[in-house]
């Protein structure tokens, strides 16, 4: 099985973590492992215990924001700068998915339609389904075949349902080169990502580039500056693209005995990508296609000949939070615009943000506690307070979608982005929380079902840290383990 890596991600295979050069921690920066012995902590001891973690010299330049409350009340068990703004990273998804569940309901689905325009013209109308893949294109093609469609003179991809830029203007260049920063549009396919495999050849030769989608290969000029090295040599790969999105530059090396590396690349023009793939799918079903277009013209008033629907919102939210999927979060933000269609010159994302704000306010979340520009947290312009996250978690615990919302969160030591954290600690299996990480930012917010204390809600946010994310993350985990050991005394 080829290993998958994101565009722009430097891989280091020296027994270290991917993308991180590890080095021994000094005595000053050494942190206590989270595999601490089980002990009991009284509420009166909690403050000093948490302070002992965050007041270490290694964190002297970092900003911490924390709020811990019982789920049953707004009593504060611990607070530090809980009302101040922090860059939230992916904990933003807690707000986005909460608003989506409240407004759209757990059974909401996103529909993709094909309309007939007469004279062999077909219009494909997308509405931003982030789950749509090649399998669904085959379903659409088979439906058209059953309707007697034998030839398509014009295949028109209508990409107008979602309005606005396909990537947010404040997203960083390194992010939009990576699969986690894929563009958002009406006609999303395969999460707007395609793959290439890089395979070693003979020593001294460049790596072999293998395209999973031959039609995509024609869209790029590849400058291959990579090399195959001798067996057991360290391996590193870096793939970047130019500003115009037409040139792929491959650098680095793979050892002769290395496995092929799978690199995930965001598509540059997603509507054209969708159109190419659907054309190929129709041809495979013996339906020839003469021409393809991406157009603002649509056939919504024509007869719907075929359609597919996304899984229910409950499953889309789970994909968003468990795997911290940015594209799914951005799609759900735009889906909120169904409740308030964009005004003239307004983007679907901004309309969705207005709906989100109104929804969260109705739920009791202070509207001054956050300021968002996207739905995923990928933008560094997003600002959220620990209090706003806790208010959202509290409100959702009382909502009809409470079980679905909580089930969408990673479980400590068990699933998603928390699968490898909290293993063999008192927190394992009893913490459900959303992670957030970007340069200088590490955050975690969610629920704890403590065995000897009432259930709790917490938000921990660290900003402006020069420490490796793993060091900050380990300190956060120590705090959560402390919370997991709380008892009435």
Coordinates of C-alpha atoms in Angstrom, one line a residue:
X1 CA 0.0 0.0 0.0
X2 CA 1.6 3.3 -1.1
X3 CA 2.1 5.8 1.7
X4 CA 0.0 9.0 1.2
X5 CA 1.6 12.4 1.7
X6 CA 0.3 15.9 1.2
X7 CA 1.6 18.3 -1.4
X8 CA 4.3 20.5 0.1
X9 CA 4.9 18.2 3.1
X10 CA 8.5 17.3 3.7
X11 CA 8.9 13.7 4.6
X12 CA 11.7 12.5 6.9
X13 CA 12.1 8.8 7.3
X14 CA 14.7 8.6 10.0
X15 CA 12.6 7.0 12.7
X16 CA 11.1 10.4 13.4
X17 CA 7.6 11.8 13.0
X18 CA 6.5 12.8 9.5
X19 CA 7.3 16.4 8.8
X20 CA 9.1 17.0 12.1
X21 CA 12.8 16.8 12.8
X22 CA 13.1 15.5 16.3
X23 CA 15.8 16.3 18.8
X24 CA 16.4 15.5 22.4
X25 CA 14.7 17.9 24.8
X26 CA 16.8 19.7 27.3
X27 CA 16.2 19.3 30.9
X28 CA 14.3 22.6 30.9
X29 CA 12.0 21.5 28.1
X30 CA 11.4 17.9 29.2
X31 CA 7.8 17.4 29.9
X32 CA 6.2 14.7 32.2
X33 CA 4.7 11.8 30.2
X34 CA 0.9 11.6 30.1
X35 CA 1.2 7.9 31.2
X36 CA 1.1 9.1 34.8
X37 CA 0.0 6.9 37.6
X38 CA -3.7 7.1 38.5
X39 CA -4.4 9.4 41.3
X40 CA -7.4 11.3 42.6
X41 CA -7.7 15.1 42.5
X42 CA -10.1 17.2 44.5
X43 CA -11.6 20.3 42.9
X44 CA -9.7 22.5 45.4
X45 CA -6.4 21.1 44.1
X46 CA -7.2 21.5 40.4
X47 CA -6.1 25.1 40.0
X48 CA -2.6 24.6 41.4
X49 CA -2.2 21.3 39.5
X50 CA -3.1 23.0 36.2
X51 CA -1.0 26.0 36.9
X52 CA 2.0 23.8 37.6
X53 CA 1.8 22.6 34.0
X54 CA 1.3 25.8 32.2
X55 CA 3.7 27.9 34.3
X56 CA 6.7 25.8 33.4
X57 CA 9.6 27.9 32.0
X58 CA 9.2 26.2 28.6
X59 CA 5.9 27.9 28.2
X60 CA 6.9 31.4 29.5
X61 CA 6.3 33.0 26.0
X62 CA 3.1 31.1 25.2
X63 CA -0.5 32.3 25.7
X64 CA -2.8 29.9 27.4
X65 CA -6.6 30.1 27.5
X66 CA -8.5 27.6 29.5
X67 CA -12.1 27.1 30.7
X68 CA -13.4 24.0 32.6
X69 CA -17.0 23.7 33.7
X70 CA -19.3 20.9 34.9
X71 CA -21.7 19.9 32.1
X72 CA -24.6 20.5 34.4
X73 CA -23.9 24.1 35.2
X74 CA -21.9 27.2 34.3
X75 CA -19.9 27.0 37.5
X76 CA -16.2 27.5 36.8
X77 CA -13.8 24.8 37.9
X78 CA -10.8 26.5 36.2
X79 CA -10.4 29.6 34.1
X80 CA -7.5 31.5 32.5
X81 CA -8.1 34.2 30.0
X82 CA -11.3 32.4 29.0
X83 CA -12.9 35.4 27.5
X84 CA -9.9 36.5 25.4
X85 CA -9.5 35.8 21.7
X86 CA -7.2 33.0 20.5
X87 CA -6.5 31.6 17.0
X88 CA -8.6 28.4 17.2
X89 CA -7.3 26.3 14.3
X90 CA -9.6 23.3 13.8
X91 CA -11.6 23.7 17.0
X92 CA -13.5 26.2 14.8
X93 CA -15.3 23.1 13.4
X94 CA -17.1 22.8 16.7
X95 CA -19.0 26.0 15.9
X96 CA -19.6 25.2 12.2
X97 CA -21.0 21.7 12.9
X98 CA -23.1 22.8 15.8
X99 CA -24.8 25.4 13.7
X100 CA -25.3 23.0 10.8
X101 CA -27.0 20.4 12.9
X102 CA -29.2 23.0 14.6
X103 CA -30.3 24.6 11.3
X104 CA -30.3 21.8 8.8
X105 CA -31.1 18.7 11.0
X106 CA -29.4 15.4 11.2
X107 CA -31.0 14.0 8.1
X108 CA -30.2 16.8 5.7
X109 CA -28.6 15.7 2.4
X110 CA -26.9 17.6 -0.4
X111 CA -28.2 16.8 -3.9
X112 CA -26.3 16.7 -7.2
X113 CA -28.6 16.8 -10.3
X114 CA -28.4 16.2 -14.0
X115 CA -30.9 18.1 -16.1
X116 CA -31.8 17.6 -19.7
X117 CA -31.9 20.7 -21.9
X118 CA -32.9 19.1 -25.2
X119 CA -30.8 18.5 -28.4
X120 CA -28.4 16.3 -26.5
X121 CA -27.5 19.0 -23.9
X122 CA -27.0 17.9 -20.2
X123 CA -26.6 20.3 -17.3
X124 CA -24.8 19.0 -14.2
X125 CA -25.8 21.1 -11.2
X126 CA -23.7 20.7 -8.0
X127 CA -24.6 22.1 -4.6
X128 CA -21.3 21.5 -2.8
X129 CA -21.6 17.8 -1.8
X130 CA -18.1 17.1 -0.2
X131 CA -18.6 13.4 -0.3
X132 CA -19.2 13.0 -4.0
X133 CA -16.7 10.6 -5.7
X134 CA -16.2 8.6 -8.9
X135 CA -18.6 6.0 -7.7
X136 CA -21.4 8.6 -7.6
X137 CA -20.5 9.7 -11.1
X138 CA -21.0 6.1 -12.2
X139 CA -24.4 6.1 -10.6
X140 CA -25.4 9.2 -12.4
X141 CA -24.2 7.8 -15.7
X142 CA -26.2 4.6 -15.3
X143 CA -29.3 6.6 -14.4
X144 CA -28.9 8.5 -17.7
X145 CA -28.4 5.3 -19.6
X146 CA -31.7 4.0 -18.2
X147 CA -33.4 7.2 -19.2
X148 CA -32.4 6.5 -22.8
X149 CA -29.5 9.0 -23.1
X150 CA -27.3 7.5 -25.8
X151 CA -25.2 10.6 -26.8
X152 CA -24.4 14.0 -25.2
X153 CA -23.7 16.9 -27.6
X154 CA -22.9 19.3 -24.8
X155 CA -22.1 18.5 -21.2
X156 CA -22.4 21.7 -19.2
X157 CA -21.1 21.8 -15.6
X158 CA -23.0 24.4 -13.6
X159 CA -20.7 25.6 -10.8
X160 CA -22.8 28.6 -9.8
X161 CA -24.6 27.3 -6.7
X162 CA -21.8 28.3 -4.3
X163 CA -20.7 31.9 -4.8
X164 CA -17.3 33.2 -3.9
X165 CA -13.6 32.4 -4.1
X166 CA -12.7 28.7 -4.2
X167 CA -10.1 29.3 -1.5
X168 CA -10.3 31.9 1.2
X169 CA -8.1 34.9 0.5
X170 CA -6.5 34.7 3.9
X171 CA -5.5 31.0 3.6
X172 CA -1.7 30.6 3.5
X173 CA 0.0 29.6 0.3
X174 CA 1.5 26.5 1.9
X175 CA -1.9 25.4 2.9
X176 CA -3.6 25.7 -0.5
X177 CA -0.8 23.7 -2.0
X178 CA -1.8 20.8 0.3
X179 CA -4.7 18.4 0.2
X180 CA -6.1 19.8 3.5
X181 CA -6.4 23.2 1.7
X182 CA -8.3 21.9 -1.3
X183 CA -10.6 24.4 -3.1
X184 CA -14.4 24.6 -2.3
X185 CA -16.9 24.9 -5.1
X186 CA -20.4 23.6 -6.2
X187 CA -19.1 20.6 -8.1
X188 CA -16.7 18.9 -5.6
X189 CA -15.3 15.5 -6.7
X190 CA -13.0 13.2 -4.8
X191 CA -12.6 16.0 -2.2
X192 CA -11.0 18.1 -5.0
X193 CA -7.8 16.2 -4.8
X194 CA -6.0 13.9 -7.2
X195 CA -3.0 11.6 -6.6
X196 CA 0.4 10.8 -8.1
X197 CA 2.8 8.1 -7.0
X198 CA 6.5 8.5 -6.8
X199 CA 8.5 5.4 -7.2
X200 CA 12.3 4.8 -7.0
X201 CA 14.1 3.7 -10.2
X202 CA 17.8 2.8 -10.5
X203 CA 20.3 4.7 -8.4
X204 CA 21.0 8.2 -9.7
X205 CA 17.8 8.2 -11.8
X206 CA 14.9 10.6 -11.0
X207 CA 11.8 9.1 -9.3
X208 CA 9.2 7.7 -11.6
X209 CA 6.0 9.8 -11.6
X210 CA 2.9 7.6 -12.0
X211 CA -0.5 9.4 -12.5
X212 CA -3.6 7.8 -11.2
X213 CA -5.6 10.0 -13.6
X214 CA -4.0 10.2 -17.1
X215 CA -6.3 13.1 -18.1
X216 CA -5.0 15.1 -15.1
X217 CA -1.4 14.6 -16.3
X218 CA -2.1 16.7 -19.4
X219 CA -2.9 19.7 -17.1
X220 CA 0.6 19.9 -15.6
X221 CA 4.2 20.6 -16.6
X222 CA 6.3 18.5 -14.3
X223 CA 9.9 19.5 -13.4
X224 CA 11.3 16.4 -11.8
X225 CA 14.4 17.2 -9.8
X226 CA 14.2 14.2 -7.5
X227 CA 16.7 11.3 -7.4
X228 CA 16.8 7.6 -6.5
X229 CA 19.5 6.9 -3.8
X230 CA 21.2 3.7 -2.6
X231 CA 19.4 1.3 -0.3
X232 CA 18.6 2.4 3.2
X233 CA 19.5 6.0 2.6
X234 CA 17.3 8.7 4.3
X235 CA 14.4 9.7 2.1
X236 CA 12.7 13.0 1.7
X237 CA 10.2 14.4 -0.8
X238 CA 8.9 17.9 -1.4
X239 CA 6.4 18.7 -4.1
X240 CA 5.3 22.3 -4.8
X241 CA 3.5 24.1 -7.5
X242 CA 3.9 27.5 -9.0
X243 CA 1.5 30.4 -8.4
X244 CA -0.4 29.8 -11.6
X245 CA -0.9 26.2 -10.8
X246 CA 0.5 24.8 -14.0
X247 CA 3.9 23.6 -12.9
X248 CA 4.7 20.8 -10.5
X249 CA 8.2 20.8 -9.1
X250 CA 9.4 17.5 -7.5
X251 CA 12.5 17.6 -5.3
X252 CA 14.1 15.2 -2.8
X253 CA 15.1 11.6 -2.8
X254 CA 13.8 8.0 -2.2
X255 CA 16.0 5.1 -1.4
X256 CA 16.2 2.2 -3.9
X257 CA 14.3 -0.1 -1.6
X258 CA 11.6 2.4 -0.5
X259 CA 8.0 1.8 -1.1
X260 CA 6.3 4.1 -3.6
X261 CA 5.0 7.4 -2.1
X262 CA 1.5 8.6 -2.7
X263 CA 1.3 12.4 -3.0
X264 CA -2.1 14.1 -2.8
X265 CA -2.5 17.3 -4.8
X266 CA -5.4 19.8 -4.7
X267 CA -6.9 20.4 -8.1
X268 CA -6.5 23.9 -9.5
X269 CA -9.8 24.3 -11.4
X270 CA -12.3 22.0 -9.7
X271 CA -15.2 22.5 -12.1
X272 CA -13.1 21.6 -15.1
X273 CA -11.7 18.6 -13.1
X274 CA -15.3 17.4 -12.4
X275 CA -16.3 17.9 -16.0
X276 CA -13.3 15.8 -17.3
X277 CA -14.0 13.0 -14.9
X278 CA -17.7 12.9 -15.6
X279 CA -17.1 12.9 -19.4
X280 CA -14.8 9.9 -18.9
X281 CA -17.4 8.2 -16.8
X282 CA -20.1 8.7 -19.4
X283 CA -17.9 7.3 -22.2
X284 CA -17.1 4.3 -20.0
X285 CA -20.9 3.7 -19.9
X286 CA -21.0 3.9 -23.7
X287 CA -22.4 7.4 -23.8
X288 CA -20.2 9.5 -26.1
X289 CA -19.7 13.2 -25.2
X290 CA -18.9 15.7 -28.0
X291 CA -18.2 18.8 -25.9
X292 CA -17.8 19.9 -22.3
X293 CA -18.3 23.3 -20.8
X294 CA -18.2 25.0 -17.4
X295 CA -20.9 27.6 -17.6
X296 CA -23.2 29.9 -15.6
X297 CA -26.1 28.7 -17.8
X298 CA -28.2 26.2 -16.1
X299 CA -31.1 23.8 -16.7
X300 CA -32.8 23.9 -13.3
X301 CA -36.1 24.5 -15.0
X302 CA -35.7 21.5 -17.2
X303 CA -36.4 17.9 -16.3
X304 CA -34.2 16.2 -13.8
X305 CA -32.9 13.1 -15.4
X306 CA -30.5 11.8 -12.7
X307 CA -29.5 12.7 -9.2
X308 CA -27.4 11.5 -6.2
X309 CA -27.5 12.6 -2.6
X310 CA -24.9 12.8 0.0
X311 CA -25.0 10.8 3.2
X312 CA -27.1 12.4 5.9
X313 CA -25.7 15.4 7.7
X314 CA -25.0 13.3 10.8
X315 CA -22.3 11.4 8.7
X316 CA -20.9 14.5 7.1
X317 CA -20.5 16.1 10.5
X318 CA -18.7 13.0 11.8
X319 CA -16.3 13.1 8.8
X320 CA -15.7 16.8 9.6
X321 CA -14.9 16.4 13.2
X322 CA -13.4 13.0 13.6
X323 CA -10.9 13.4 10.8
X324 CA -10.8 17.2 11.0
X325 CA -11.7 17.5 7.3
X326 CA -11.4 21.2 6.2
X327 CA -13.3 20.7 2.9
X328 CA -16.3 19.1 4.6
X329 CA -16.4 22.0 7.2
X330 CA -16.3 24.6 4.4
X331 CA -19.0 22.8 2.5
X332 CA -21.3 22.7 5.6
X333 CA -20.7 26.4 6.2
X334 CA -21.9 27.1 2.6
X335 CA -24.8 24.7 3.1
X336 CA -26.1 27.0 5.9
X337 CA -26.7 29.7 3.2
X338 CA -29.8 27.6 2.2
X339 CA -31.4 29.3 5.2
X340 CA -30.4 32.8 4.0
X341 CA -29.5 33.0 0.3
X342 CA -26.5 35.3 -0.3
X343 CA -27.4 38.9 -1.1
X344 CA -26.1 40.5 -4.2
X345 CA -22.3 40.5 -4.2
X346 CA -22.3 38.4 -1.1
X347 CA -20.4 35.0 -1.0
X348 CA -22.1 31.8 0.1
X349 CA -19.5 31.5 2.9
X350 CA -20.4 35.0 4.3
X351 CA -24.1 34.2 4.1
X352 CA -23.4 31.0 5.9
X353 CA -21.4 32.8 8.6
X354 CA -24.4 35.1 9.2
X355 CA -26.7 32.1 9.7
X356 CA -24.1 30.5 12.0
X357 CA -23.9 33.6 14.1
X358 CA -27.7 33.9 14.4
X359 CA -28.0 30.2 15.2
X360 CA -25.2 30.2 17.9
X361 CA -26.7 33.3 19.5
X362 CA -30.1 31.6 19.7
X363 CA -28.3 28.7 21.5
X364 CA -26.8 31.1 24.1
X365 CA -23.3 31.5 22.7
X366 CA -22.1 35.1 23.2
X367 CA -21.7 36.6 19.7
X368 CA -18.8 38.7 20.9
X369 CA -16.9 35.5 21.9
X370 CA -15.7 34.7 18.3
X371 CA -15.0 36.3 15.0
X372 CA -14.8 33.9 12.0
X373 CA -14.0 34.2 8.3
X374 CA -14.2 30.6 7.4
X375 CA -15.8 27.3 8.6
X376 CA -12.7 25.1 9.0
X377 CA -10.3 27.2 11.1
X378 CA -7.7 27.2 8.4
X379 CA -7.5 31.0 8.3
X380 CA -5.4 32.8 10.8
X381 CA -8.0 35.6 10.9
X382 CA -10.3 33.4 12.9
X383 CA -10.6 34.3 16.5
X384 CA -12.4 32.3 19.2
X385 CA -12.4 32.5 23.0
X386 CA -12.3 29.4 25.2
X387 CA -15.6 30.5 26.7
X388 CA -17.3 30.5 23.2
X389 CA -16.2 26.9 22.6
X390 CA -17.5 25.8 26.1
X391 CA -20.8 27.7 25.5
X392 CA -21.2 25.8 22.2
X393 CA -20.4 22.5 23.8
X394 CA -22.8 23.2 26.7
X395 CA -25.6 24.3 24.3
X396 CA -25.2 21.2 22.0
X397 CA -25.4 18.9 25.0
X398 CA -29.0 20.1 25.5
X399 CA -30.0 20.1 21.9
X400 CA -31.9 17.4 20.0
X401 CA -28.7 16.6 18.1
X402 CA -26.7 16.1 21.2
X403 CA -25.9 12.5 20.6
X404 CA -25.0 13.0 17.0
X405 CA -22.8 15.9 17.8
X406 CA -20.9 14.1 20.5
X407 CA -20.5 11.0 18.4
X408 CA -18.8 13.2 15.8
X409 CA -15.9 13.9 18.1
X410 CA -12.7 11.9 18.3
X411 CA -12.5 9.6 21.4
X412 CA -9.3 9.7 23.4
X413 CA -7.0 6.8 22.5
X414 CA -9.7 5.3 20.2
X415 CA -10.5 7.2 17.1
X416 CA -9.8 10.0 14.7
X417 CA -7.3 12.7 15.6
X418 CA -7.2 11.4 19.2
X419 CA -6.5 7.8 18.4
X420 CA -2.8 8.0 19.3
X421 CA -3.3 10.2 22.3
X422 CA -4.2 9.4 25.9
X423 CA -3.5 5.7 25.4
X424 CA -3.0 3.9 28.8
X425 CA -4.0 7.0 30.8
X426 CA -7.1 7.6 32.9
X427 CA -8.5 9.8 30.1
X428 CA -8.6 7.0 27.5
X429 CA -12.1 6.3 26.3
X430 CA -13.8 8.9 28.5
X431 CA -12.7 12.1 26.6
X432 CA -14.5 13.2 23.4
X433 CA -12.9 16.3 22.0
X434 CA -11.9 18.3 18.9
X435 CA -8.3 19.0 18.1
X436 CA -6.8 22.0 16.5
X437 CA -3.2 22.5 15.3
X438 CA -1.3 24.9 13.1
X439 CA 2.1 26.7 13.5
X440 CA 2.3 28.1 17.0
X441 CA -1.3 27.0 17.8
X442 CA -2.5 23.9 19.6
X443 CA -6.0 23.5 21.0
X444 CA -8.4 20.9 22.4
X445 CA -12.0 21.2 23.4
X446 CA -14.7 18.8 24.3
X447 CA -16.4 16.6 26.9
X448 CA -15.0 14.4 29.8
X449 CA -17.1 11.7 31.4
X450 CA -15.2 11.3 34.6
X451 CA -15.9 8.1 36.7
X452 CA -15.8 9.9 40.1
X453 CA -17.0 13.3 39.2
X454 CA -19.8 14.8 37.2
X455 CA -19.3 15.2 33.4
X456 CA -17.3 18.2 32.4
X457 CA -16.8 20.5 29.4
X458 CA -13.4 22.0 28.7
X459 CA -11.5 24.2 26.2
X460 CA -7.7 24.5 26.2
X461 CA -6.1 26.9 23.7
X462 CA -2.4 27.7 23.3
X463 CA -1.2 30.4 21.0
X464 CA 2.1 32.1 20.1
X465 CA 4.2 29.1 21.1
X466 CA 7.6 28.5 19.7
X467 CA 7.7 25.0 21.1
X468 CA 7.1 21.9 18.8
X469 CA 3.5 21.0 18.7
X470 CA 4.2 17.7 20.4
X471 CA 5.5 19.5 23.5
X472 CA 2.5 21.7 23.8
X473 CA 0.2 18.8 23.0
X474 CA 1.7 16.7 25.7
X475 CA 1.2 19.4 28.3
X476 CA -2.5 19.8 27.2
X477 CA -2.9 16.1 27.6
X478 CA -1.5 16.2 31.1
X479 CA -4.1 18.7 32.0
X480 CA -6.9 16.6 30.5
X481 CA -5.6 13.6 32.4
X482 CA -5.8 15.6 35.6
X483 CA -9.4 16.5 34.8
X484 CA -10.2 12.8 34.2
X485 CA -9.0 12.0 37.7
X486 CA -11.2 14.6 39.4
X487 CA -13.4 13.4 42.2
X488 CA -15.8 14.9 44.8
X489 CA -13.8 15.5 48.0

